[in-house]
PDB file of C-alpha atoms in Angstrom:
ATOM      1  CA  UNK A   1       0.054   0.376   0.143  1.00  0.00           C
ATOM      2  CA  UNK A   2       1.199   3.141  -1.079  1.00  0.00           C
ATOM      3  CA  UNK A   3       1.271   6.183   2.271  1.00  0.00           C
ATOM      4  CA  UNK A   4      -1.010   8.990   0.495  1.00  0.00           C
ATOM      5  CA  UNK A   5      -2.348  11.087   3.375  1.00  0.00           C
ATOM      6  CA  UNK A   6      -0.467  12.005   7.123  1.00  0.00           C
ATOM      7  CA  UNK A   7      -3.412   9.759   8.415  1.00  0.00           C
ATOM      8  CA  UNK A   8      -1.592   6.644   6.092  1.00  0.00           C
ATOM      9  CA  UNK A   9       1.774   7.350   7.830  1.00  0.00           C
ATOM     10  CA  UNK A  10       0.149   7.590  10.873  1.00  0.00           C
ATOM     11  CA  UNK A  11      -1.217   4.031  10.175  1.00  0.00           C
ATOM     12  CA  UNK A  12       2.069   3.417   8.961  1.00  0.00           C
ATOM     13  CA  UNK A  13       3.045   4.026  12.431  1.00  0.00           C
ATOM     14  CA  UNK A  14       0.913   2.152  13.953  1.00  0.00           C
ATOM     15  CA  UNK A  15       1.062  -1.187  12.530  1.00  0.00           C
ATOM     16  CA  UNK A  16       4.742  -0.930  12.699  1.00  0.00           C
ATOM     17  CA  UNK A  17       4.496  -0.794  16.497  1.00  0.00           C
ATOM     18  CA  UNK A  18       1.804  -3.342  16.289  1.00  0.00           C
ATOM     19  CA  UNK A  19       4.800  -5.724  15.044  1.00  0.00           C
ATOM     20  CA  UNK A  20       7.414  -4.161  16.632  1.00  0.00           C
ATOM     21  CA  UNK A  21       5.445  -4.949  19.647  1.00  0.00           C
ATOM     22  CA  UNK A  22       4.752  -8.126  18.528  1.00  0.00           C
ATOM     23  CA  UNK A  23       7.951  -9.470  18.894  1.00  0.00           C
ATOM     24  CA  UNK A  24       9.323  -7.294  22.009  1.00  0.00           C
ATOM     25  CA  UNK A  25       5.880  -8.407  24.190  1.00  0.00           C
ATOM     26  CA  UNK A  26       5.324 -12.020  22.569  1.00  0.00           C
ATOM     27  CA  UNK A  27       7.120 -14.756  24.378  1.00  0.00           C
ATOM     28  CA  UNK A  28       7.941 -12.452  27.944  1.00  0.00           C
ATOM     29  CA  UNK A  29       9.502 -14.810  30.416  1.00  0.00           C
ATOM     30  CA  UNK A  30       6.472 -14.709  33.259  1.00  0.00           C
ATOM     31  CA  UNK A  31       9.642 -13.309  35.607  1.00  0.00           C
ATOM     32  CA  UNK A  32      10.263 -10.628  33.831  1.00  0.00           C
ATOM     33  CA  UNK A  33       7.593  -9.296  33.455  1.00  0.00           C
ATOM     34  CA  UNK A  34       7.068  -7.199  36.737  1.00  0.00           C
ATOM     35  CA  UNK A  35      10.489  -7.364  37.302  1.00  0.00           C
ATOM     36  CA  UNK A  36      12.477  -4.155  38.731  1.00  0.00           C
ATOM     37  CA  UNK A  37      16.307  -3.614  37.915  1.00  0.00           C
ATOM     38  CA  UNK A  38      16.253  -0.425  40.317  1.00  0.00           C
ATOM     39  CA  UNK A  39      13.423   0.534  43.020  1.00  0.00           C
ATOM     40  CA  UNK A  40      12.046   4.385  40.753  1.00  0.00           C
ATOM     41  CA  UNK A  41      12.636   1.781  37.434  1.00  0.00           C
ATOM     42  CA  UNK A  42       9.186   0.627  35.794  1.00  0.00           C
ATOM     43  CA  UNK A  43       9.000  -2.861  35.663  1.00  0.00           C
ATOM     44  CA  UNK A  44       8.129  -3.927  32.126  1.00  0.00           C
ATOM     45  CA  UNK A  45       4.444  -4.860  32.312  1.00  0.00           C
ATOM     46  CA  UNK A  46       4.415  -1.095  34.859  1.00  0.00           C
ATOM     47  CA  UNK A  47       5.984   0.701  31.348  1.00  0.00           C
ATOM     48  CA  UNK A  48       3.897  -1.752  28.800  1.00  0.00           C
ATOM     49  CA  UNK A  49       0.722  -0.077  31.263  1.00  0.00           C
ATOM     50  CA  UNK A  50       1.990   3.637  30.596  1.00  0.00           C
ATOM     51  CA  UNK A  51       2.341   2.351  27.030  1.00  0.00           C
ATOM     52  CA  UNK A  52      -1.557   1.869  26.857  1.00  0.00           C
ATOM     53  CA  UNK A  53      -1.877   5.277  28.878  1.00  0.00           C
ATOM     54  CA  UNK A  54      -0.152   7.431  25.969  1.00  0.00           C
ATOM     55  CA  UNK A  55      -1.420   5.096  23.851  1.00  0.00           C
ATOM     56  CA  UNK A  56      -4.980   6.221  25.217  1.00  0.00           C
ATOM     57  CA  UNK A  57      -3.993   9.539  25.974  1.00  0.00           C
ATOM     58  CA  UNK A  58      -4.198   9.681  21.998  1.00  0.00           C
ATOM     59  CA  UNK A  59      -7.395   8.534  21.080  1.00  0.00           C
ATOM     60  CA  UNK A  60      -9.128  11.361  23.112  1.00  0.00           C
ATOM     61  CA  UNK A  61      -7.858  13.701  20.946  1.00  0.00           C
ATOM     62  CA  UNK A  62      -9.996  12.172  18.176  1.00  0.00           C
ATOM     63  CA  UNK A  63     -13.509  11.492  21.266  1.00  0.00           C
ATOM     64  CA  UNK A  64     -13.460  12.516  24.659  1.00  0.00           C
ATOM     65  CA  UNK A  65     -12.167  10.310  27.429  1.00  0.00           C
ATOM     66  CA  UNK A  66     -13.010  10.015  31.834  1.00  0.00           C
ATOM     67  CA  UNK A  67      -9.896   8.888  32.278  1.00  0.00           C
ATOM     68  CA  UNK A  68      -5.976   8.035  30.064  1.00  0.00           C
ATOM     69  CA  UNK A  69      -4.516   5.944  32.316  1.00  0.00           C
ATOM     70  CA  UNK A  70      -5.172   2.666  32.424  1.00  0.00           C
ATOM     71  CA  UNK A  71      -5.524   0.745  35.775  1.00  0.00           C
ATOM     72  CA  UNK A  72      -2.821  -2.035  36.135  1.00  0.00           C
ATOM     73  CA  UNK A  73      -3.201  -5.115  35.365  1.00  0.00           C
ATOM     74  CA  UNK A  74      -0.843  -8.499  34.682  1.00  0.00           C
ATOM     75  CA  UNK A  75       0.648  -8.349  31.528  1.00  0.00           C
ATOM     76  CA  UNK A  76      -1.489 -10.505  29.849  1.00  0.00           C
ATOM     77  CA  UNK A  77      -3.692  -7.963  29.916  1.00  0.00           C
ATOM     78  CA  UNK A  78      -1.974  -5.293  29.624  1.00  0.00           C
ATOM     79  CA  UNK A  79      -0.675  -7.085  25.510  1.00  0.00           C
ATOM     80  CA  UNK A  80      -4.298  -8.144  24.425  1.00  0.00           C
ATOM     81  CA  UNK A  81      -4.594  -3.340  26.063  1.00  0.00           C
ATOM     82  CA  UNK A  82      -2.191  -2.538  23.628  1.00  0.00           C
ATOM     83  CA  UNK A  83      -3.411  -4.554  20.466  1.00  0.00           C
ATOM     84  CA  UNK A  84      -6.968  -3.393  21.297  1.00  0.00           C
ATOM     85  CA  UNK A  85      -5.724   0.630  21.785  1.00  0.00           C
ATOM     86  CA  UNK A  86      -3.251   0.103  18.416  1.00  0.00           C
ATOM     87  CA  UNK A  87      -6.714  -1.122  16.650  1.00  0.00           C
ATOM     88  CA  UNK A  88      -9.153   1.803  18.724  1.00  0.00           C
ATOM     89  CA  UNK A  89      -5.923   4.078  17.025  1.00  0.00           C
ATOM     90  CA  UNK A  90      -6.284   2.677  13.896  1.00  0.00           C
ATOM     91  CA  UNK A  91      -9.931   2.954  12.929  1.00  0.00           C
ATOM     92  CA  UNK A  92     -10.364   6.529  13.994  1.00  0.00           C
ATOM     93  CA  UNK A  93      -7.932   6.971  11.661  1.00  0.00           C
ATOM     94  CA  UNK A  94      -8.620   5.227   9.078  1.00  0.00           C
ATOM     95  CA  UNK A  95     -12.955   6.486   9.476  1.00  0.00           C
ATOM     96  CA  UNK A  96     -10.601  10.000   9.310  1.00  0.00           C
ATOM     97  CA  UNK A  97     -12.593  11.599  12.676  1.00  0.00           C
ATOM     98  CA  UNK A  98     -10.815  15.277  13.186  1.00  0.00           C
ATOM     99  CA  UNK A  99      -8.726  15.437  15.573  1.00  0.00           C
ATOM    100  CA  UNK A 100      -9.133  18.262  18.674  1.00  0.00           C
ATOM    101  CA  UNK A 101      -6.451  20.406  19.803  1.00  0.00           C
ATOM    102  CA  UNK A 102      -3.569  18.060  18.091  1.00  0.00           C
ATOM    103  CA  UNK A 103      -1.796  17.608  14.392  1.00  0.00           C
ATOM    104  CA  UNK A 104      -1.338  14.522  13.130  1.00  0.00           C
ATOM    105  CA  UNK A 105       2.777  15.356  13.775  1.00  0.00           C
ATOM    106  CA  UNK A 106       2.426  15.981  17.618  1.00  0.00           C
ATOM    107  CA  UNK A 107      -0.041  12.805  17.710  1.00  0.00           C
ATOM    108  CA  UNK A 108       3.564  10.999  16.118  1.00  0.00           C
ATOM    109  CA  UNK A 109       5.281  13.451  18.425  1.00  0.00           C
ATOM    110  CA  UNK A 110       4.318  12.662  21.490  1.00  0.00           C
ATOM    111  CA  UNK A 111       2.763   9.860  21.961  1.00  0.00           C
ATOM    112  CA  UNK A 112       2.791   7.911  19.399  1.00  0.00           C
ATOM    113  CA  UNK A 113       6.845   7.996  19.447  1.00  0.00           C
ATOM    114  CA  UNK A 114       6.725   7.590  23.544  1.00  0.00           C
ATOM    115  CA  UNK A 115       4.673   4.107  23.201  1.00  0.00           C
ATOM    116  CA  UNK A 116       7.912   2.841  20.427  1.00  0.00           C
ATOM    117  CA  UNK A 117      10.444   4.607  22.881  1.00  0.00           C
ATOM    118  CA  UNK A 118       8.705   2.379  25.358  1.00  0.00           C
ATOM    119  CA  UNK A 119       8.616  -1.096  23.340  1.00  0.00           C
ATOM    120  CA  UNK A 120      12.320  -0.462  23.245  1.00  0.00           C
ATOM    121  CA  UNK A 121      12.725  -0.769  26.936  1.00  0.00           C
ATOM    122  CA  UNK A 122      10.937  -3.937  27.100  1.00  0.00           C
ATOM    123  CA  UNK A 123      13.647  -4.866  25.002  1.00  0.00           C
ATOM    124  CA  UNK A 124      16.535  -4.153  26.870  1.00  0.00           C
ATOM    125  CA  UNK A 125      14.578  -6.218  29.494  1.00  0.00           C
ATOM    126  CA  UNK A 126      14.584  -9.000  27.742  1.00  0.00           C
ATOM    127  CA  UNK A 127      18.563  -8.465  27.473  1.00  0.00           C
ATOM    128  CA  UNK A 128      19.186  -8.259  30.190  1.00  0.00           C
ATOM    129  CA  UNK A 129      17.036 -11.098  31.496  1.00  0.00           C
ATOM    130  CA  UNK A 130      18.742 -13.957  28.861  1.00  0.00           C
ATOM    131  CA  UNK A 131      15.106 -13.274  26.666  1.00  0.00           C
ATOM    132  CA  UNK A 132      16.769 -11.353  23.433  1.00  0.00           C
ATOM    133  CA  UNK A 133      14.232 -10.235  20.919  1.00  0.00           C
ATOM    134  CA  UNK A 134      15.664 -12.110  18.189  1.00  0.00           C
ATOM    135  CA  UNK A 135      17.464  -9.395  15.022  1.00  0.00           C
ATOM    136  CA  UNK A 136      15.474  -8.358  12.973  1.00  0.00           C
ATOM    137  CA  UNK A 137      15.817  -6.320   9.320  1.00  0.00           C
ATOM    138  CA  UNK A 138      12.590  -4.596   9.943  1.00  0.00           C
ATOM    139  CA  UNK A 139      13.548  -2.549   6.765  1.00  0.00           C
ATOM    140  CA  UNK A 140      12.432  -5.275   5.343  1.00  0.00           C
ATOM    141  CA  UNK A 141       9.357  -6.833   7.465  1.00  0.00           C
ATOM    142  CA  UNK A 142       6.437  -6.977   6.504  1.00  0.00           C
ATOM    143  CA  UNK A 143       4.854  -4.059   8.115  1.00  0.00           C
ATOM    144  CA  UNK A 144       1.161  -3.236   6.576  1.00  0.00           C
ATOM    145  CA  UNK A 145      -1.437  -0.502   6.913  1.00  0.00           C
ATOM    146  CA  UNK A 146      -4.714  -2.352   9.596  1.00  0.00           C
ATOM    147  CA  UNK A 147      -3.035  -5.450  10.027  1.00  0.00           C
ATOM    148  CA  UNK A 148      -2.995  -4.654  13.985  1.00  0.00           C
ATOM    149  CA  UNK A 149      -3.996  -8.188  14.819  1.00  0.00           C
ATOM    150  CA  UNK A 150      -1.853  -9.969  18.445  1.00  0.00           C
ATOM    151  CA  UNK A 151      -0.621 -12.788  17.091  1.00  0.00           C
ATOM    152  CA  UNK A 152      -2.428 -16.349  18.893  1.00  0.00           C
TER     153      UNK A 152
END
């Protein structure tokens, strides 16, 4: 698919988050999800909850929400939530729902970039815990707009 608009670019970024998220979140050893290397450092489940919060914040620019801070849940629930909020954002963009208060560029530079950064942090936890993400050339990855589902 050819990117023809800012929204297509954002949707491609969401698909990239889903693809990279799948690689980093899938099969995380259970003991790593709650591990904190220091008291002031978030655990992977807390990081993913934060990612879900910033992505929910992105949703709030399309539709009013009571809260953009989801309650902390267990690892599998947070992983499910990640793919659900990505799908919600993708549908809002695909349906051309108007953005309120921010531009597409601000959405990218704020919550979407923050989400990618934090997925990288979880990747570092995996490497530190002896379960690194497999090496891959992401330039050649099969990333497609709208392909956001969590693999089974």
